[in-house]
Amino acid sequence: QVQLVESGGGLVQAGGSLRLSCAATGNILSIRAMGWYRQAPGKQREMVATITGTGSADYADSVKGRFTISRGDAKPVTLQMNNLKPEDTGVYYCTALTNRGRSWGQGTQVTVSS
């Protein structure tokens, strides 16, 4: 089993930047891919960015060119978010896909003011 802990959320003005980190513990050798999802009030949880063990990244169209996901050996997965917009507001969840299913962190709040 894998445990995930997010950090780095907060309040920022539109156009600003934030950097989220996700530390994984437990059976980290079972992780095949990691990523970030977000959930805005009244909306469904949506994929923001994912990255595989080989470093292949995928992004939601709404964040392409503004967000960057990265992952290093034994290092937390990070999500660098630049040029933030009010519509980026939500709870951001780290997720890990393992050979036994998917694990989720507890989430970190990101609020972007206009």
Coordinates of N, CA and C in Angstrom, one line a residue:
Q1 N 0.8 -1.2 0.0 CA 0.0 0.0 0.0 C 0.9 1.2 0.0
V2 N 0.4 2.3 -0.6 CA 1.1 3.5 -0.8 C 0.4 4.7 0.0
Q3 N 1.1 5.5 0.7 CA 0.5 6.6 1.4 C 1.1 7.9 0.7
L4 N 0.2 8.9 0.6 CA 0.6 10.1 -0.1 C 0.2 11.3 0.7
V5 N 1.2 12.3 0.8 CA 0.9 13.5 1.6 C 1.3 14.7 0.7
E6 N 0.3 15.6 0.5 CA 0.5 16.7 -0.3 C 0.9 17.9 0.5
S7 N 1.6 18.9 -0.1 CA 1.9 20.2 0.5 C 2.0 21.2 -0.5
G8 N 1.9 22.5 -0.1 CA 2.2 23.6 -1.0 C 1.0 24.4 -1.5
G9 N -0.2 24.0 -1.1 CA -1.3 24.8 -1.5 C -1.4 26.1 -0.8
G10 N -2.3 27.0 -1.2 CA -2.4 28.3 -0.5 C -3.3 29.2 -1.3
L11 N -3.2 30.5 -1.0 CA -3.9 31.6 -1.6 C -3.0 32.4 -2.5
V12 N -3.3 32.7 -3.7 CA -2.5 33.4 -4.6 C -3.4 34.3 -5.5
Q13 N -2.8 35.4 -6.0 CA -3.6 36.2 -6.9 C -3.4 35.7 -8.3
A14 N -4.4 36.0 -9.1 CA -4.3 35.6 -10.5 C -3.0 36.1 -11.2
G15 N -2.5 35.1 -12.0 CA -1.2 35.4 -12.6 C 0.0 35.0 -11.7
G16 N -0.2 34.6 -10.5 CA 0.8 34.1 -9.6 C 1.2 32.6 -9.8
S17 N 2.0 32.1 -9.0 CA 2.5 30.8 -9.1 C 2.5 30.1 -7.7
L18 N 2.3 28.7 -7.8 CA 2.4 27.9 -6.6 C 3.1 26.6 -7.1
R19 N 3.7 25.9 -6.1 CA 4.3 24.7 -6.3 C 3.8 23.6 -5.3
L20 N 3.2 22.6 -5.9 CA 2.6 21.5 -5.0 C 3.6 20.4 -5.0
S21 N 3.8 19.7 -3.8 CA 4.6 18.5 -3.7 C 3.8 17.4 -3.1
C22 N 4.2 16.2 -3.5 CA 3.5 15.0 -3.0 C 4.6 13.9 -2.7
A23 N 4.6 13.6 -1.4 CA 5.6 12.6 -0.9 C 4.9 11.3 -0.8
A24 N 5.5 10.2 -1.3 CA 5.0 8.9 -1.2 C 5.8 8.0 -0.3
T25 N 5.1 7.3 0.5 CA 5.7 6.3 1.4 C 5.0 5.0 1.3
G26 N 5.6 3.9 1.8 CA 5.1 2.6 1.7 C 5.7 1.8 0.6
N27 N 4.9 1.1 -0.1 CA 5.4 0.2 -1.2 C 5.6 1.0 -2.5
I28 N 6.5 2.0 -2.5 CA 6.7 2.9 -3.6 C 7.2 2.1 -4.8
L29 N 7.8 1.0 -4.7 CA 8.2 0.2 -5.9 C 7.1 -0.3 -6.7
S30 N 5.9 -0.3 -6.1 CA 4.7 -0.7 -6.9 C 4.0 0.4 -7.7
I31 N 4.6 1.6 -7.6 CA 4.0 2.7 -8.3 C 4.3 2.7 -9.8
R32 N 3.3 2.8 -10.6 CA 3.5 2.8 -12.0 C 3.4 4.2 -12.6
A33 N 2.5 5.0 -12.0 CA 2.3 6.4 -12.5 C 1.8 7.2 -11.3
M34 N 2.0 8.5 -11.4 CA 1.5 9.4 -10.4 C 0.9 10.6 -11.1
G35 N 0.1 11.4 -10.3 CA -0.5 12.5 -11.0 C -1.2 13.4 -10.0
W36 N -1.8 14.4 -10.5 CA -2.6 15.4 -9.7 C -4.0 15.5 -10.4
Y37 N -5.0 15.5 -9.5 CA -6.4 15.8 -9.9 C -6.8 16.9 -9.1
R38 N -7.9 17.6 -9.5 CA -8.5 18.7 -8.7 C -10.0 18.6 -8.7
Q39 N -10.6 19.2 -7.7 CA -12.0 19.2 -7.6 C -12.5 20.6 -7.1
A40 N -13.2 21.3 -8.0 CA -13.7 22.6 -7.6 C -15.1 22.4 -6.9
P41 N -15.5 23.4 -6.2 CA -16.9 23.3 -5.5 C -18.0 23.0 -6.5
G42 N -18.8 22.0 -6.2 CA -19.9 21.6 -7.1 C -19.5 20.9 -8.4
K43 N -18.3 20.6 -8.6 CA -17.8 19.9 -9.8 C -17.2 18.6 -9.5
Q44 N -17.1 17.8 -10.6 CA -16.5 16.5 -10.4 C -15.0 16.6 -10.4
R45 N -14.3 15.7 -9.8 CA -12.9 15.6 -9.8 C -12.4 15.4 -11.2
E46 N -11.3 16.1 -11.6 CA -10.8 16.1 -12.9 C -9.3 15.9 -12.9
M47 N -8.8 15.3 -13.9 CA -7.3 15.1 -14.1 C -6.7 16.4 -14.4
V48 N -5.6 16.7 -13.8 CA -4.8 17.9 -14.1 C -3.5 17.5 -14.9
A49 N -2.8 16.6 -14.3 CA -1.5 16.2 -14.9 C -1.1 14.8 -14.4
T50 N -0.5 14.0 -15.2 CA 0.0 12.7 -14.8 C 1.4 12.5 -15.4
I51 N 2.1 11.6 -14.7 CA 3.5 11.3 -15.2 C 3.7 9.8 -14.9
T52 N 4.3 9.1 -15.9 CA 4.6 7.7 -15.7 C 6.0 7.5 -15.1
G53 N 6.4 6.3 -14.9 CA 7.7 6.0 -14.3 C 8.8 6.3 -15.3
T54 N 8.5 6.3 -16.6 CA 9.5 6.7 -17.6 C 9.5 8.2 -17.9
G55 N 8.7 8.9 -17.2 CA 8.7 10.4 -17.4 C 7.8 10.9 -18.4
S56 N 6.9 10.1 -18.9 CA 6.0 10.6 -19.9 C 4.8 11.3 -19.2
A57 N 4.6 12.6 -19.6 CA 3.6 13.4 -18.9 C 2.4 13.7 -19.8
D58 N 1.3 13.9 -19.1 CA 0.1 14.2 -19.8 C -0.6 15.3 -19.0
Y59 N -1.3 16.3 -19.7 CA -1.9 17.4 -19.1 C -3.3 17.6 -19.6
A60 N -4.2 18.2 -18.7 CA -5.5 18.6 -19.2 C -5.3 19.8 -20.1
D61 N -6.1 20.0 -21.1 CA -6.0 21.1 -22.0 C -6.0 22.4 -21.3
S62 N -6.7 22.5 -20.3 CA -6.9 23.8 -19.6 C -5.6 24.3 -18.9
V63 N -4.6 23.4 -18.7 CA -3.4 23.8 -17.9 C -2.2 23.6 -18.8
K64 N -2.3 23.2 -20.0 CA -1.1 23.0 -20.9 C -0.4 24.4 -21.1
G65 N 0.9 24.3 -20.9 CA 1.7 25.6 -21.1 C 1.8 26.4 -19.8
R66 N 1.0 26.0 -18.8 CA 1.1 26.8 -17.5 C 1.6 25.9 -16.4
F67 N 1.2 24.6 -16.4 CA 1.6 23.7 -15.3 C 2.6 22.7 -15.8
T68 N 3.5 22.3 -14.9 CA 4.5 21.3 -15.2 C 4.6 20.3 -14.1
I69 N 4.5 19.0 -14.4 CA 4.6 17.9 -13.5 C 6.0 17.3 -13.6
S70 N 6.6 17.0 -12.5 CA 7.9 16.3 -12.5 C 8.0 15.3 -11.4
R71 N 8.9 14.3 -11.7 CA 9.0 13.2 -10.8 C 10.5 12.7 -10.9
G72 N 11.2 12.6 -9.8 CA 12.5 12.1 -9.8 C 12.6 10.9 -8.9
D73 N 13.6 10.1 -9.0 CA 13.9 8.9 -8.2 C 13.9 9.3 -6.7
A74 N 13.1 8.7 -5.9 CA 13.0 8.9 -4.5 C 12.7 10.3 -4.1
K75 N 12.2 11.1 -5.0 CA 11.8 12.5 -4.8 C 10.3 12.7 -4.9
P76 N 9.8 13.7 -4.2 CA 8.4 13.9 -4.3 C 8.0 14.3 -5.7
V77 N 6.8 14.0 -6.1 CA 6.2 14.5 -7.3 C 5.8 15.9 -7.1
T78 N 6.2 16.8 -8.1 CA 5.8 18.2 -7.9 C 4.9 18.7 -9.1
L79 N 4.2 19.7 -8.8 CA 3.3 20.3 -9.8 C 3.6 21.8 -9.7
Q80 N 4.3 22.3 -10.7 CA 4.6 23.7 -10.8 C 3.5 24.4 -11.5
M81 N 2.8 25.3 -10.9 CA 1.7 26.0 -11.5 C 2.0 27.5 -11.7
N82 N 2.0 27.9 -12.9 CA 2.3 29.3 -13.2 C 1.1 29.9 -13.9
N83 N 1.1 31.3 -13.9 CA 0.0 32.0 -14.5 C -1.4 31.5 -14.1
L84 N -1.5 31.4 -12.8 CA -2.8 30.8 -12.2 C -4.0 31.7 -12.5
K85 N -5.1 31.0 -12.7 CA -6.4 31.7 -13.0 C -7.4 31.3 -11.9
P86 N -8.4 32.2 -11.7 CA -9.4 31.9 -10.7 C -10.1 30.5 -10.9
E87 N -10.2 30.1 -12.2 CA -10.8 28.8 -12.5 C -9.9 27.6 -12.1
D88 N -8.7 27.9 -11.6 CA -7.8 26.8 -11.1 C -8.1 26.5 -9.7
T89 N -8.9 27.3 -9.1 CA -9.3 27.1 -7.6 C -9.9 25.7 -7.4
G90 N -9.5 25.1 -6.3 CA -10.0 23.8 -6.0 C -9.1 23.1 -5.0
V91 N -9.6 21.9 -4.6 CA -8.7 21.0 -3.8 C -7.9 20.1 -4.8
Y92 N -6.6 20.1 -4.6 CA -5.8 19.3 -5.5 C -5.3 18.1 -4.7
Y93 N -5.5 16.9 -5.4 CA -5.2 15.6 -4.9 C -4.1 15.0 -5.6
C94 N -3.2 14.4 -4.9 CA -2.1 13.6 -5.4 C -2.6 12.2 -5.5
T95 N -2.3 11.5 -6.6 CA -2.7 10.1 -6.8 C -1.6 9.2 -7.3
A96 N -1.6 8.0 -6.9 CA -0.6 7.0 -7.4 C -1.3 5.8 -7.9
L97 N -0.9 5.4 -9.1 CA -1.5 4.1 -9.7 C -0.5 3.0 -9.4
T98 N -0.9 2.0 -8.7 CA 0.0 0.9 -8.4 C -0.5 -0.4 -9.0
N99 N 0.2 -1.5 -8.8 CA -0.3 -2.8 -9.3 C -1.4 -3.3 -8.5
R100 N -1.8 -2.6 -7.4 CA -3.0 -3.0 -6.6 C -4.1 -2.1 -6.7
G101 N -4.0 -1.0 -7.5 CA -5.1 -0.1 -7.6 C -4.6 1.4 -7.5
R102 N -5.4 2.3 -7.1 CA -5.1 3.7 -7.0 C -5.2 4.2 -5.6
S103 N -4.1 4.9 -5.2 CA -4.1 5.6 -3.8 C -4.3 7.1 -4.0
W104 N -4.9 7.7 -3.0 CA -5.1 9.2 -3.0 C -4.6 9.8 -1.7
G105 N -4.1 11.0 -1.9 CA -3.8 11.8 -0.8 C -5.0 12.5 -0.2
Q106 N -4.8 13.3 0.9 CA -6.0 14.0 1.5 C -6.4 15.3 0.8
G107 N -5.5 15.8 0.0 CA -5.8 17.0 -0.8 C -5.2 18.2 -0.1
T108 N -5.0 19.2 -1.0 CA -4.5 20.5 -0.5 C -5.3 21.6 -1.3
Q109 N -5.7 22.6 -0.6 CA -6.5 23.7 -1.1 C -5.7 24.7 -1.9
V110 N -6.1 25.0 -3.1 CA -5.5 26.1 -3.9 C -6.6 27.1 -4.2
T111 N -6.4 28.3 -3.9 CA -7.4 29.4 -4.1 C -6.7 30.5 -4.9
V112 N -7.3 30.8 -6.0 CA -6.7 31.9 -6.9 C -7.7 33.0 -6.9
S113 N -7.3 34.2 -6.4 CA -8.2 35.4 -6.4 C -8.0 36.2 -7.6
S114 N -9.1 36.8 -8.0 CA -9.1 37.6 -9.3 C -8.7 39.1 -9.0

